[in-house]
C-alpha atoms as a printed R data frame, in Angstrom:
   type eleno elety resid chain resno       x      y       z
1  ATOM     1    CA   UNK     A     1 -18.020 75.185 -53.082
2  ATOM     2    CA   UNK     A     2 -16.609 72.688 -55.600
3  ATOM     3    CA   UNK     A     3 -16.810 75.088 -58.535
4  ATOM     4    CA   UNK     A     4 -14.687 77.678 -56.735
5  ATOM     5    CA   UNK     A     5 -11.886 75.216 -55.896
6  ATOM     6    CA   UNK     A     6 -11.508 73.405 -59.229
7  ATOM     7    CA   UNK     A     7 -10.810 74.109 -62.885
8  ATOM     8    CA   UNK     A     8 -12.398 71.384 -65.027
9  ATOM     9    CA   UNK     A     9 -10.871 69.607 -68.052
10 ATOM    10    CA   UNK     A    10 -11.786 66.573 -70.111
11 ATOM    11    CA   UNK     A    11  -9.260 63.738 -70.255
12 ATOM    12    CA   UNK     A    12  -8.839 60.192 -71.544
13 ATOM    13    CA   UNK     A    13  -7.755 57.434 -69.159
14 ATOM    14    CA   UNK     A    14  -4.351 56.034 -70.137
15 ATOM    15    CA   UNK     A    15  -3.663 53.606 -67.315
16 ATOM    16    CA   UNK     A    16  -5.330 52.419 -64.109
17 ATOM    17    CA   UNK     A    17  -2.767 52.530 -61.289
18 ATOM    18    CA   UNK     A    18  -4.745 50.958 -58.451
19 ATOM    19    CA   UNK     A    19  -5.629 52.287 -55.009
20 ATOM    20    CA   UNK     A    20  -8.149 54.722 -56.512
21 ATOM    21    CA   UNK     A    21  -5.639 56.373 -58.843
22 ATOM    22    CA   UNK     A    22  -5.276 56.611 -62.602
23 ATOM    23    CA   UNK     A    23  -3.155 58.298 -65.226
24 ATOM    24    CA   UNK     A    24  -5.001 60.450 -67.760
25 ATOM    25    CA   UNK     A    25  -4.098 62.525 -70.805
26 ATOM    26    CA   UNK     A    26  -5.972 65.817 -70.622
27 ATOM    27    CA   UNK     A    27  -7.215 67.444 -73.808
28 ATOM    28    CA   UNK     A    28  -4.732 70.286 -73.243
29 ATOM    29    CA   UNK     A    29  -1.927 67.758 -73.927
30 ATOM    30    CA   UNK     A    30  -0.774 67.240 -70.328
31 ATOM    31    CA   UNK     A    31  -0.499 63.811 -68.693
32 ATOM    32    CA   UNK     A    32  -1.893 63.945 -65.140
33 ATOM    33    CA   UNK     A    33  -2.208 61.675 -62.117
34 ATOM    34    CA   UNK     A    34  -5.817 61.593 -60.912
35 ATOM    35    CA   UNK     A    35  -7.473 60.403 -57.730
36 ATOM    36    CA   UNK     A    36 -10.949 58.818 -57.919
37 ATOM    37    CA   UNK     A    37 -13.276 60.557 -55.479
38 ATOM    38    CA   UNK     A    38 -14.804 58.441 -52.730
39 ATOM    39    CA   UNK     A    39 -18.273 59.144 -54.124
40 ATOM    40    CA   UNK     A    40 -17.329 57.361 -57.378
41 ATOM    41    CA   UNK     A    41 -15.191 54.500 -56.023
42 ATOM    42    CA   UNK     A    42 -16.849 51.083 -56.453
43 ATOM    43    CA   UNK     A    43 -19.979 52.765 -57.826
44 ATOM    44    CA   UNK     A    44 -18.731 53.857 -61.260
45 ATOM    45    CA   UNK     A    45 -16.346 51.509 -63.055
46 ATOM    46    CA   UNK     A    46 -13.649 53.238 -65.078
47 ATOM    47    CA   UNK     A    47 -11.700 51.550 -67.870
48 ATOM    48    CA   UNK     A    48  -8.729 52.490 -70.015
49 ATOM    49    CA   UNK     A    49  -9.654 54.910 -72.850
50 ATOM    50    CA   UNK     A    50 -12.772 56.206 -71.031
51 ATOM    51    CA   UNK     A    51 -13.388 59.957 -71.202
52 ATOM    52    CA   UNK     A    52 -13.503 61.592 -67.779
53 ATOM    53    CA   UNK     A    53 -13.936 65.046 -66.289
54 ATOM    54    CA   UNK     A    54 -10.915 66.055 -64.196
55 ATOM    55    CA   UNK     A    55 -10.904 68.778 -61.569
56 ATOM    56    CA   UNK     A    56  -7.578 70.602 -61.322
57 ATOM    57    CA   UNK     A    57  -6.979 71.756 -57.780
58 ATOM    58    CA   UNK     A    58  -5.582 75.244 -57.355
59 ATOM    59    CA   UNK     A    59  -4.187 74.357 -53.924
60 ATOM    60    CA   UNK     A    60  -2.456 71.070 -54.976
61 ATOM    61    CA   UNK     A    61  -0.669 71.154 -58.307
62 ATOM    62    CA   UNK     A    62   0.295 67.473 -58.599
63 ATOM    63    CA   UNK     A    63  -2.956 65.956 -57.308
64 ATOM    64    CA   UNK     A    64  -6.098 66.045 -59.476
65 ATOM    65    CA   UNK     A    65  -9.563 64.708 -58.771
66 ATOM    66    CA   UNK     A    66 -11.722 62.631 -61.071
67 ATOM    67    CA   UNK     A    67 -15.083 64.378 -60.988
68 ATOM    68    CA   UNK     A    68 -17.231 62.402 -63.415
69 ATOM    69    CA   UNK     A    69 -17.194 59.707 -66.095
70 ATOM    70    CA   UNK     A    70 -18.394 60.619 -69.590
71 ATOM    71    CA   UNK     A    71 -21.379 58.451 -70.439
72 ATOM    72    CA   UNK     A    72 -21.478 57.200 -74.031
73 ATOM    73    CA   UNK     A    73 -25.222 56.536 -73.655
74 ATOM    74    CA   UNK     A    74 -26.046 60.200 -73.212
75 ATOM    75    CA   UNK     A    75 -24.640 63.551 -74.256
76 ATOM    76    CA   UNK     A    76 -23.986 64.751 -70.721
77 ATOM    77    CA   UNK     A    77 -21.942 63.848 -67.672
């Protein structure tokens, strides 16, 4: 299951890199390269300075997955 394979952190988007990738500064102070999941690509538009939920993979240290975009309209993801 997804919860067993990921550790989740909040992050702020620093730069959009193209090809479904972005650079984000996690709230633990680490800058990470993130990959936008296929489920979110072209359905949820992500801009610089948006708050996102990042899944840290335990099996791939350098690759992280964007799990969800923080919605400013509501208090939840």
